[in-house]
């Protein structure tokens, strides 16, 4: 049975605020930009970080072993051992080191630029031709920064081996691809043989005599250990906060003030791949390594590949290999096999370390060390009531189970196609039917006698000491549903006007529908005309709803009437259709174009940051990421895709910043094509103006549409300041209470021009019909705010600020202004907190409003 994998995302000392779809988009678009194979970028990111964006607190520059930190999803470096790839990459793409540390998309761009440079400078391996994926071997080895050639090239080989196999766990989607591996392995073998000869001459111990049988030998730097100690009473478990070969490399440098007896790999990707993680010994057991400060002279230390914040590194192969090593040392030195003597690095009081962290499975580890023969049992209980036909069925064990043996011995009767998924600790197995269970039916789930834990012990459910039990239970599905579903909402609403020509209709029902019945249930047609071909039919369901979306294959006609028909083909899981077919009519918008200069086509990530990089984004209230989509675009080769989730019902804000800040001078209108998600949240534009107190934020419109819309504004809303250097800075999305908390918004073709053309006429920039003074924004403020007003005709205009005593504080404007809408900054660092008033005075019109300054 084909299995699916439950994903797990970690947000701790390292951050991963984006999902695999965003990373894949960034890998693909960056690969095209710098002409680097996307699979090379994906493979490096897997080997170095497991696709996790590494971001460290200020001042946190080294791991518990003193190993220099790597930065970002591409593990860029800035240290004396592995080199300064971070600085070099930042320079190549014109960004700062800080941005590459914080922004995963810029981190990938910088890495790709550096890889391209290395590829162009270095010779390709003998027997390969430029353009072949295997020809990147030397560039990958150099990129790693590992100074030992044998380790650097082994690391490159590991990446190729992984690309040949693929990987689909923990949210990582790395598809297998053909790689000509034998020549790569032969090159690495030659380099390693040469290094082996040099090491044999240099080292005090022969390289083929590790203490632990089966381990490899790679001595730490000479004398980086104590030759005398007090006892061997403890085994200390560490994680590397890095990847296997890099740590081995680091322990061999002269300046390192750390070492460990053993290092263990999480995944082996070389030609001799075995069932257990590879073990490398670096300090002889007769010495005391430098790994646990005050406990060094009492303990043996084992380093494990990975980071505390990501369970993807801690594989069963690693646990099995490490536990066997620990068992061996405990028996050799009479160390008790308990948690008082097999300890985490975080447990000695003389340090502040956290490894191996919360994801280390101590129960499983100690079970392996002790070779615990306690048989597994199922601890979950069968469903107490009737099960919905679309629900999944889960079984939880009291210990970690070996995946393959359980899956091979899982069955459900009557047989129904479905998928199996494991929890990250391999204790809970879930079955989800591909379609759905039958109504009012009985099913039996069975785990047969071949299911085993990692010690090969079967299930003893009845506790009789015989570990060969069959575990089974039955459940009953809900009775047949006879109530028809109802349509609860449709976008566009009936008789709604100004609908995008690329509208994506959304139809919501009041209960889950059978996905197999949705195709052909909806029709889009021009009123009185033929049907319109549609594509992208998708649905999402939960308890109490199904939401269906689709879109026309090509843009609709401008200023035309269309109809959406919902027929009775769509059915719920009981086979019920809606009571009667429904039709919704709507009118499309004009075919608008902003004529002018495109200041950012959004075909590449360029200077766009990730939302969390901006201090204005409420990172505690939102999860968001930005990337380039090549599938959904208004024109060109791509568009900017902002995917977001507000984690609370209100208070969230997203600022998507463009560090290149393109100029908006040279036109009276600024606009961008925005593909909305009908969320109801508010769209804003941010601008920088010279001599100002910061940025001006223009609140535009609720995002209450789908499809592409041209969202424009007058550039006169942006103050001239002290010059003509006004520039676009950011998009903003402000969360509105009651609006949708998640969605996807696309941006394309930022343009500055002087005319918006429609289907039949040129539409001039709007001129206010009346004088008007608006409420300042923000309000309350500290220390700056913006005051906006409309001028209906050429007039002398005064804008003055007063205190509560009526005393004039400052005159902001006193001059003749042409018709238009204006925004004037008011900033103060001297006035105390309190209430102030601002007043607009023109010929025949005056208005006063209140504002609040809060220190």
PDB file of N, CA, C and O in Angstrom, residues 574-632:
ATOM      1  N   UNK A 574     -23.744  11.279   1.173  1.00  0.00           N
ATOM      2  CA  UNK A 574     -24.941  10.451   1.175  1.00  0.00           C
ATOM      3  C   UNK A 574     -25.590  10.343  -0.178  1.00  0.00           C
ATOM      4  O   UNK A 574     -26.657   9.728  -0.315  1.00  0.00           O
ATOM      5  N   UNK A 575     -24.996  10.967  -1.193  1.00  0.00           N
ATOM      6  CA  UNK A 575     -25.555  10.935  -2.533  1.00  0.00           C
ATOM      7  C   UNK A 575     -26.637  11.967  -2.768  1.00  0.00           C
ATOM      8  O   UNK A 575     -27.353  11.896  -3.781  1.00  0.00           O
ATOM      9  N   UNK A 576     -26.779  12.952  -1.858  1.00  0.00           N
ATOM     10  CA  UNK A 576     -27.805  13.977  -1.993  1.00  0.00           C
ATOM     11  C   UNK A 576     -27.296  15.158  -2.792  1.00  0.00           C
ATOM     12  O   UNK A 576     -26.172  15.631  -2.576  1.00  0.00           O
ATOM     13  N   UNK A 577     -28.129  15.662  -3.700  1.00  0.00           N
ATOM     14  CA  UNK A 577     -27.828  16.864  -4.473  1.00  0.00           C
ATOM     15  C   UNK A 577     -28.507  18.065  -3.827  1.00  0.00           C
ATOM     16  O   UNK A 577     -29.397  17.927  -2.970  1.00  0.00           O
ATOM     17  N   UNK A 578     -28.101  19.255  -4.246  1.00  0.00           N
ATOM     18  CA  UNK A 578     -28.833  20.438  -3.823  1.00  0.00           C
ATOM     19  C   UNK A 578     -30.269  20.326  -4.327  1.00  0.00           C
ATOM     20  O   UNK A 578     -30.552  19.634  -5.310  1.00  0.00           O
ATOM     21  N   UNK A 579     -31.188  21.007  -3.640  1.00  0.00           N
ATOM     22  CA  UNK A 579     -32.618  20.841  -3.936  1.00  0.00           C
ATOM     23  C   UNK A 579     -32.955  21.215  -5.367  1.00  0.00           C
ATOM     24  O   UNK A 579     -33.804  20.581  -6.008  1.00  0.00           O
ATOM     25  N   UNK A 580     -32.292  22.246  -5.895  1.00  0.00           N
ATOM     26  CA  UNK A 580     -32.552  22.668  -7.275  1.00  0.00           C
ATOM     27  C   UNK A 580     -31.338  23.391  -7.810  1.00  0.00           C
ATOM     28  O   UNK A 580     -30.521  23.932  -7.055  1.00  0.00           O
ATOM     29  N   UNK A 581     -31.207  23.414  -9.141  1.00  0.00           N
ATOM     30  CA  UNK A 581     -30.084  24.118  -9.768  1.00  0.00           C
ATOM     31  C   UNK A 581     -30.183  25.608  -9.490  1.00  0.00           C
ATOM     32  O   UNK A 581     -31.287  26.156  -9.307  1.00  0.00           O
ATOM     33  N   UNK A 582     -29.022  26.282  -9.450  1.00  0.00           N
ATOM     34  CA  UNK A 582     -28.991  27.715  -9.169  1.00  0.00           C
ATOM     35  C   UNK A 582     -28.141  28.420 -10.208  1.00  0.00           C
ATOM     36  O   UNK A 582     -27.199  27.848 -10.760  1.00  0.00           O
ATOM     37  N   UNK A 583     -28.498  29.679 -10.456  1.00  0.00           N
ATOM     38  CA  UNK A 583     -27.751  30.502 -11.412  1.00  0.00           C
ATOM     39  C   UNK A 583     -27.453  31.855 -10.788  1.00  0.00           C
ATOM     40  O   UNK A 583     -28.315  32.465 -10.162  1.00  0.00           O
ATOM     41  N   UNK A 584     -26.209  32.298 -10.958  1.00  0.00           N
ATOM     42  CA  UNK A 584     -25.761  33.598 -10.455  1.00  0.00           C
ATOM     43  C   UNK A 584     -25.223  34.390 -11.633  1.00  0.00           C
ATOM     44  O   UNK A 584     -24.422  33.871 -12.432  1.00  0.00           O
ATOM     45  N   UNK A 585     -25.672  35.650 -11.782  1.00  0.00           N
ATOM     46  CA  UNK A 585     -25.231  36.516 -12.878  1.00  0.00           C
ATOM     47  C   UNK A 585     -24.280  37.586 -12.356  1.00  0.00           C
ATOM     48  O   UNK A 585     -24.409  38.051 -11.217  1.00  0.00           O
ATOM     49  N   UNK A 586     -23.324  38.000 -13.216  1.00  0.00           N
ATOM     50  CA  UNK A 586     -22.422  39.092 -12.838  1.00  0.00           C
ATOM     51  C   UNK A 586     -21.938  39.796 -14.095  1.00  0.00           C
ATOM     52  O   UNK A 586     -22.017  39.247 -15.210  1.00  0.00           O
ATOM     53  N   UNK A 587     -21.437  41.012 -13.915  1.00  0.00           N
ATOM     54  CA  UNK A 587     -20.930  41.841 -15.013  1.00  0.00           C
ATOM     55  C   UNK A 587     -19.423  42.020 -14.835  1.00  0.00           C
ATOM     56  O   UNK A 587     -18.950  42.342 -13.744  1.00  0.00           O
ATOM     57  N   UNK A 588     -18.663  41.828 -15.897  1.00  0.00           N
ATOM     58  CA  UNK A 588     -17.213  41.986 -15.823  1.00  0.00           C
ATOM     59  C   UNK A 588     -16.805  43.456 -15.856  1.00  0.00           C
ATOM     60  O   UNK A 588     -17.583  44.345 -16.221  1.00  0.00           O
ATOM     61  N   UNK A 589     -15.578  43.699 -15.490  1.00  0.00           N
ATOM     62  CA  UNK A 589     -14.999  45.045 -15.443  1.00  0.00           C
ATOM     63  C   UNK A 589     -14.524  45.457 -16.832  1.00  0.00           C
ATOM     64  O   UNK A 589     -14.557  44.670 -17.790  1.00  0.00           O
ATOM     65  N   UNK A 590     -14.051  46.699 -16.927  1.00  0.00           N
ATOM     66  CA  UNK A 590     -13.399  47.149 -18.162  1.00  0.00           C
ATOM     67  C   UNK A 590     -12.036  46.478 -18.325  1.00  0.00           C
ATOM     68  O   UNK A 590     -11.447  46.015 -17.350  1.00  0.00           O
ATOM     69  N   UNK A 591     -11.562  46.424 -19.524  1.00  0.00           N
ATOM     70  CA  UNK A 591     -10.211  45.918 -19.796  1.00  0.00           C
ATOM     71  C   UNK A 591      -9.248  47.086 -19.650  1.00  0.00           C
ATOM     72  O   UNK A 591      -9.033  47.866 -20.588  1.00  0.00           O
ATOM     73  N   UNK A 592      -8.676  47.225 -18.484  1.00  0.00           N
ATOM     74  CA  UNK A 592      -7.869  48.400 -18.156  1.00  0.00           C
ATOM     75  C   UNK A 592      -6.389  48.156 -18.395  1.00  0.00           C
ATOM     76  O   UNK A 592      -5.898  47.034 -18.250  1.00  0.00           O
ATOM     77  N   UNK A 593      -5.706  49.216 -18.747  1.00  0.00           N
ATOM     78  CA  UNK A 593      -4.254  49.187 -18.905  1.00  0.00           C
ATOM     79  C   UNK A 593      -3.691  50.486 -18.375  1.00  0.00           C
ATOM     80  O   UNK A 593      -4.195  51.568 -18.692  1.00  0.00           O
ATOM     81  N   UNK A 594      -2.654  50.392 -17.556  1.00  0.00           N
ATOM     82  CA  UNK A 594      -1.921  51.569 -17.115  1.00  0.00           C
ATOM     83  C   UNK A 594      -0.738  51.737 -18.051  1.00  0.00           C
ATOM     84  O   UNK A 594       0.190  50.934 -18.069  1.00  0.00           O
ATOM     85  N   UNK A 595      -0.806  52.780 -18.872  1.00  0.00           N
ATOM     86  CA  UNK A 595       0.251  53.045 -19.852  1.00  0.00           C
ATOM     87  C   UNK A 595       1.402  53.769 -19.171  1.00  0.00           C
ATOM     88  O   UNK A 595       1.200  54.818 -18.553  1.00  0.00           O
ATOM     89  N   UNK A 596       2.611  53.211 -19.265  1.00  0.00           N
ATOM     90  CA  UNK A 596       3.756  53.844 -18.626  1.00  0.00           C
ATOM     91  C   UNK A 596       4.937  52.910 -18.562  1.00  0.00           C
ATOM     92  O   UNK A 596       5.062  51.974 -19.357  1.00  0.00           O
ATOM     93  N   UNK A 597       5.793  53.142 -17.583  1.00  0.00           N
ATOM     94  CA  UNK A 597       7.028  52.378 -17.424  1.00  0.00           C
ATOM     95  C   UNK A 597       6.850  51.323 -16.339  1.00  0.00           C
ATOM     96  O   UNK A 597       6.402  51.636 -15.232  1.00  0.00           O
ATOM     97  N   UNK A 598       7.187  50.071 -16.666  1.00  0.00           N
ATOM     98  CA  UNK A 598       7.151  49.002 -15.676  1.00  0.00           C
ATOM     99  C   UNK A 598       8.399  49.119 -14.804  1.00  0.00           C
ATOM    100  O   UNK A 598       9.523  49.022 -15.293  1.00  0.00           O
ATOM    101  N   UNK A 599       8.209  49.346 -13.515  1.00  0.00           N
ATOM    102  CA  UNK A 599       9.350  49.531 -12.622  1.00  0.00           C
ATOM    103  C   UNK A 599       9.750  48.233 -11.932  1.00  0.00           C
ATOM    104  O   UNK A 599      10.832  48.145 -11.357  1.00  0.00           O
ATOM    105  N   UNK A 600       8.898  47.214 -11.959  1.00  0.00           N
ATOM    106  CA  UNK A 600       9.254  45.884 -11.487  1.00  0.00           C
ATOM    107  C   UNK A 600       8.270  44.898 -12.107  1.00  0.00           C
ATOM    108  O   UNK A 600       7.077  44.950 -11.825  1.00  0.00           O
ATOM    109  N   UNK A 601       8.789  44.002 -12.959  1.00  0.00           N
ATOM    110  CA  UNK A 601       7.929  43.023 -13.627  1.00  0.00           C
ATOM    111  C   UNK A 601       7.648  41.814 -12.749  1.00  0.00           C
ATOM    112  O   UNK A 601       6.814  40.980 -13.100  1.00  0.00           O
ATOM    113  N   UNK A 602       8.353  41.704 -11.595  1.00  0.00           N
ATOM    114  CA  UNK A 602       8.182  40.581 -10.670  1.00  0.00           C
ATOM    115  C   UNK A 602       8.355  39.222 -11.355  1.00  0.00           C
ATOM    116  O   UNK A 602       7.660  38.259 -11.044  1.00  0.00           O
ATOM    117  N   UNK A 603       9.303  39.153 -12.271  1.00  0.00           N
ATOM    118  CA  UNK A 603       9.655  37.881 -12.906  1.00  0.00           C
ATOM    119  C   UNK A 603      10.714  37.126 -12.104  1.00  0.00           C
ATOM    120  O   UNK A 603      10.872  35.915 -12.264  1.00  0.00           O
ATOM    121  N   UNK A 604      11.471  37.858 -11.265  1.00  0.00           N
ATOM    122  CA  UNK A 604      12.481  37.246 -10.396  1.00  0.00           C
ATOM    123  C   UNK A 604      12.322  37.845  -9.004  1.00  0.00           C
ATOM    124  O   UNK A 604      11.718  38.903  -8.826  1.00  0.00           O
ATOM    125  N   UNK A 605      12.885  37.173  -8.008  1.00  0.00           N
ATOM    126  CA  UNK A 605      12.722  37.617  -6.631  1.00  0.00           C
ATOM    127  C   UNK A 605      13.410  38.951  -6.397  1.00  0.00           C
ATOM    128  O   UNK A 605      12.937  39.781  -5.618  1.00  0.00           O
ATOM    129  N   UNK A 606      14.558  39.183  -7.082  1.00  0.00           N
ATOM    130  CA  UNK A 606      15.216  40.481  -7.010  1.00  0.00           C
ATOM    131  C   UNK A 606      15.407  40.962  -5.591  1.00  0.00           C
ATOM    132  O   UNK A 606      15.947  40.267  -4.738  1.00  0.00           O
ATOM    133  N   UNK A 607      14.950  42.189  -5.319  1.00  0.00           N
ATOM    134  CA  UNK A 607      15.128  42.785  -3.997  1.00  0.00           C
ATOM    135  C   UNK A 607      14.005  42.516  -3.026  1.00  0.00           C
ATOM    136  O   UNK A 607      13.948  43.134  -1.959  1.00  0.00           O
ATOM    137  N   UNK A 608      13.102  41.610  -3.369  1.00  0.00           N
ATOM    138  CA  UNK A 608      11.976  41.330  -2.474  1.00  0.00           C
ATOM    139  C   UNK A 608      12.428  40.479  -1.294  1.00  0.00           C
ATOM    140  O   UNK A 608      13.061  39.446  -1.465  1.00  0.00           O
ATOM    141  N   UNK A 609      12.081  40.931  -0.098  1.00  0.00           N
ATOM    142  CA  UNK A 609      12.413  40.197   1.125  1.00  0.00           C
ATOM    143  C   UNK A 609      11.280  39.251   1.496  1.00  0.00           C
ATOM    144  O   UNK A 609      10.166  39.353   0.992  1.00  0.00           O
ATOM    145  N   UNK A 610      11.582  38.362   2.434  1.00  0.00           N
ATOM    146  CA  UNK A 610      10.521  37.593   3.069  1.00  0.00           C
ATOM    147  C   UNK A 610       9.778  38.483   4.063  1.00  0.00           C
ATOM    148  O   UNK A 610      10.367  39.387   4.667  1.00  0.00           O
ATOM    149  N   UNK A 611       8.475  38.279   4.250  1.00  0.00           N
ATOM    150  CA  UNK A 611       7.706  39.179   5.124  1.00  0.00           C
ATOM    151  C   UNK A 611       8.287  39.305   6.524  1.00  0.00           C
ATOM    152  O   UNK A 611       8.287  40.395   7.109  1.00  0.00           O
ATOM    153  N   UNK A 612       8.789  38.193   7.086  1.00  0.00           N
ATOM    154  CA  UNK A 612       9.304  38.241   8.445  1.00  0.00           C
ATOM    155  C   UNK A 612      10.559  39.061   8.597  1.00  0.00           C
ATOM    156  O   UNK A 612      10.937  39.421   9.715  1.00  0.00           O
ATOM    157  N   UNK A 613      11.224  39.385   7.483  1.00  0.00           N
ATOM    158  CA  UNK A 613      12.441  40.191   7.553  1.00  0.00           C
ATOM    159  C   UNK A 613      12.122  41.637   7.918  1.00  0.00           C
ATOM    160  O   UNK A 613      12.936  42.328   8.522  1.00  0.00           O
ATOM    161  N   UNK A 614      10.950  42.109   7.557  1.00  0.00           N
ATOM    162  CA  UNK A 614      10.536  43.476   7.870  1.00  0.00           C
ATOM    163  C   UNK A 614      10.064  43.564   9.309  1.00  0.00           C
ATOM    164  O   UNK A 614       9.281  42.731   9.773  1.00  0.00           O
ATOM    165  N   UNK A 615      10.519  44.583   9.994  1.00  0.00           N
ATOM    166  CA  UNK A 615      10.087  44.778  11.372  1.00  0.00           C
ATOM    167  C   UNK A 615       8.627  45.140  11.508  1.00  0.00           C
ATOM    168  O   UNK A 615       8.064  45.073  12.607  1.00  0.00           O
ATOM    169  N   UNK A 616       7.969  45.534  10.412  1.00  0.00           N
ATOM    170  CA  UNK A 616       6.557  45.910  10.485  1.00  0.00           C
ATOM    171  C   UNK A 616       5.632  44.703  10.483  1.00  0.00           C
ATOM    172  O   UNK A 616       4.471  44.813  10.879  1.00  0.00           O
ATOM    173  N   UNK A 617       6.112  43.558  10.010  1.00  0.00           N
ATOM    174  CA  UNK A 617       5.288  42.350  10.021  1.00  0.00           C
ATOM    175  C   UNK A 617       5.158  41.842  11.453  1.00  0.00           C
ATOM    176  O   UNK A 617       6.150  41.735  12.174  1.00  0.00           O
ATOM    177  N   UNK A 618       3.925  41.547  11.849  1.00  0.00           N
ATOM    178  CA  UNK A 618       3.676  41.036  13.202  1.00  0.00           C
ATOM    179  C   UNK A 618       3.980  39.537  13.218  1.00  0.00           C
ATOM    180  O   UNK A 618       3.082  38.712  13.116  1.00  0.00           O
ATOM    181  N   UNK A 619       5.259  39.225  13.361  1.00  0.00           N
ATOM    182  CA  UNK A 619       5.690  37.833  13.225  1.00  0.00           C
ATOM    183  C   UNK A 619       5.091  36.929  14.288  1.00  0.00           C
ATOM    184  O   UNK A 619       5.043  35.705  14.105  1.00  0.00           O
ATOM    185  N   UNK A 620       4.632  37.492  15.404  1.00  0.00           N
ATOM    186  CA  UNK A 620       3.993  36.664  16.426  1.00  0.00           C
ATOM    187  C   UNK A 620       2.529  36.366  16.099  1.00  0.00           C
ATOM    188  O   UNK A 620       1.900  35.534  16.751  1.00  0.00           O
ATOM    189  N   UNK A 621       1.986  37.015  15.058  1.00  0.00           N
ATOM    190  CA  UNK A 621       0.580  36.849  14.708  1.00  0.00           C
ATOM    191  C   UNK A 621       0.373  36.352  13.284  1.00  0.00           C
ATOM    192  O   UNK A 621      -0.778  36.222  12.847  1.00  0.00           O
ATOM    193  N   UNK A 622       1.442  36.104  12.566  1.00  0.00           N
ATOM    194  CA  UNK A 622       1.283  35.730  11.161  1.00  0.00           C
ATOM    195  C   UNK A 622       2.406  34.794  10.742  1.00  0.00           C
ATOM    196  O   UNK A 622       3.538  34.906  11.226  1.00  0.00           O
ATOM    197  N   UNK A 623       2.082  33.846   9.866  1.00  0.00           N
ATOM    198  CA  UNK A 623       3.070  33.035   9.167  1.00  0.00           C
ATOM    199  C   UNK A 623       2.907  33.347   7.687  1.00  0.00           C
ATOM    200  O   UNK A 623       1.819  33.186   7.132  1.00  0.00           O
ATOM    201  N   UNK A 624       3.957  33.817   7.046  1.00  0.00           N
ATOM    202  CA  UNK A 624       3.834  34.252   5.656  1.00  0.00           C
ATOM    203  C   UNK A 624       5.143  34.023   4.926  1.00  0.00           C
ATOM    204  O   UNK A 624       6.219  34.025   5.527  1.00  0.00           O
ATOM    205  N   UNK A 625       5.048  33.828   3.621  1.00  0.00           N
ATOM    206  CA  UNK A 625       6.236  33.707   2.789  1.00  0.00           C
ATOM    207  C   UNK A 625       5.945  34.284   1.415  1.00  0.00           C
ATOM    208  O   UNK A 625       4.787  34.396   0.998  1.00  0.00           O
ATOM    209  N   UNK A 626       7.007  34.662   0.735  1.00  0.00           N
ATOM    210  CA  UNK A 626       6.902  35.310  -0.568  1.00  0.00           C
ATOM    211  C   UNK A 626       7.822  34.594  -1.535  1.00  0.00           C
ATOM    212  O   UNK A 626       8.954  34.240  -1.204  1.00  0.00           O
ATOM    213  N   UNK A 627       7.332  34.360  -2.752  1.00  0.00           N
ATOM    214  CA  UNK A 627       8.143  33.720  -3.777  1.00  0.00           C
ATOM    215  C   UNK A 627       7.655  34.123  -5.153  1.00  0.00           C
ATOM    216  O   UNK A 627       6.679  34.870  -5.296  1.00  0.00           O
ATOM    217  N   UNK A 628       8.328  33.651  -6.172  1.00  0.00           N
ATOM    218  CA  UNK A 628       7.942  33.930  -7.553  1.00  0.00           C
ATOM    219  C   UNK A 628       7.177  32.742  -8.102  1.00  0.00           C
ATOM    220  O   UNK A 628       7.648  31.613  -8.064  1.00  0.00           O
ATOM    221  N   UNK A 629       5.970  32.999  -8.598  1.00  0.00           N
ATOM    222  CA  UNK A 629       5.156  31.961  -9.230  1.00  0.00           C
ATOM    223  C   UNK A 629       5.305  32.072 -10.742  1.00  0.00           C
ATOM    224  O   UNK A 629       5.120  33.152 -11.309  1.00  0.00           O
ATOM    225  N   UNK A 630       5.633  30.966 -11.379  1.00  0.00           N
ATOM    226  CA  UNK A 630       5.699  30.952 -12.841  1.00  0.00           C
ATOM    227  C   UNK A 630       4.418  30.388 -13.440  1.00  0.00           C
ATOM    228  O   UNK A 630       4.252  30.393 -14.657  1.00  0.00           O
ATOM    229  N   UNK A 631       3.518  29.901 -12.594  1.00  0.00           N
ATOM    230  CA  UNK A 631       2.261  29.331 -13.075  1.00  0.00           C
ATOM    231  C   UNK A 631       1.148  30.374 -13.156  1.00  0.00           C
ATOM    232  O   UNK A 631       0.317  30.332 -14.069  1.00  0.00           O
ATOM    233  N   UNK A 632       1.106  31.272 -12.193  1.00  0.00           N
ATOM    234  CA  UNK A 632       0.057  32.288 -12.120  1.00  0.00           C
ATOM    235  C   UNK A 632       0.701  33.646 -12.317  1.00  0.00           C
ATOM    236  O   UNK A 632       1.506  34.083 -11.494  1.00  0.00           O
TER     237      UNK A 632
END
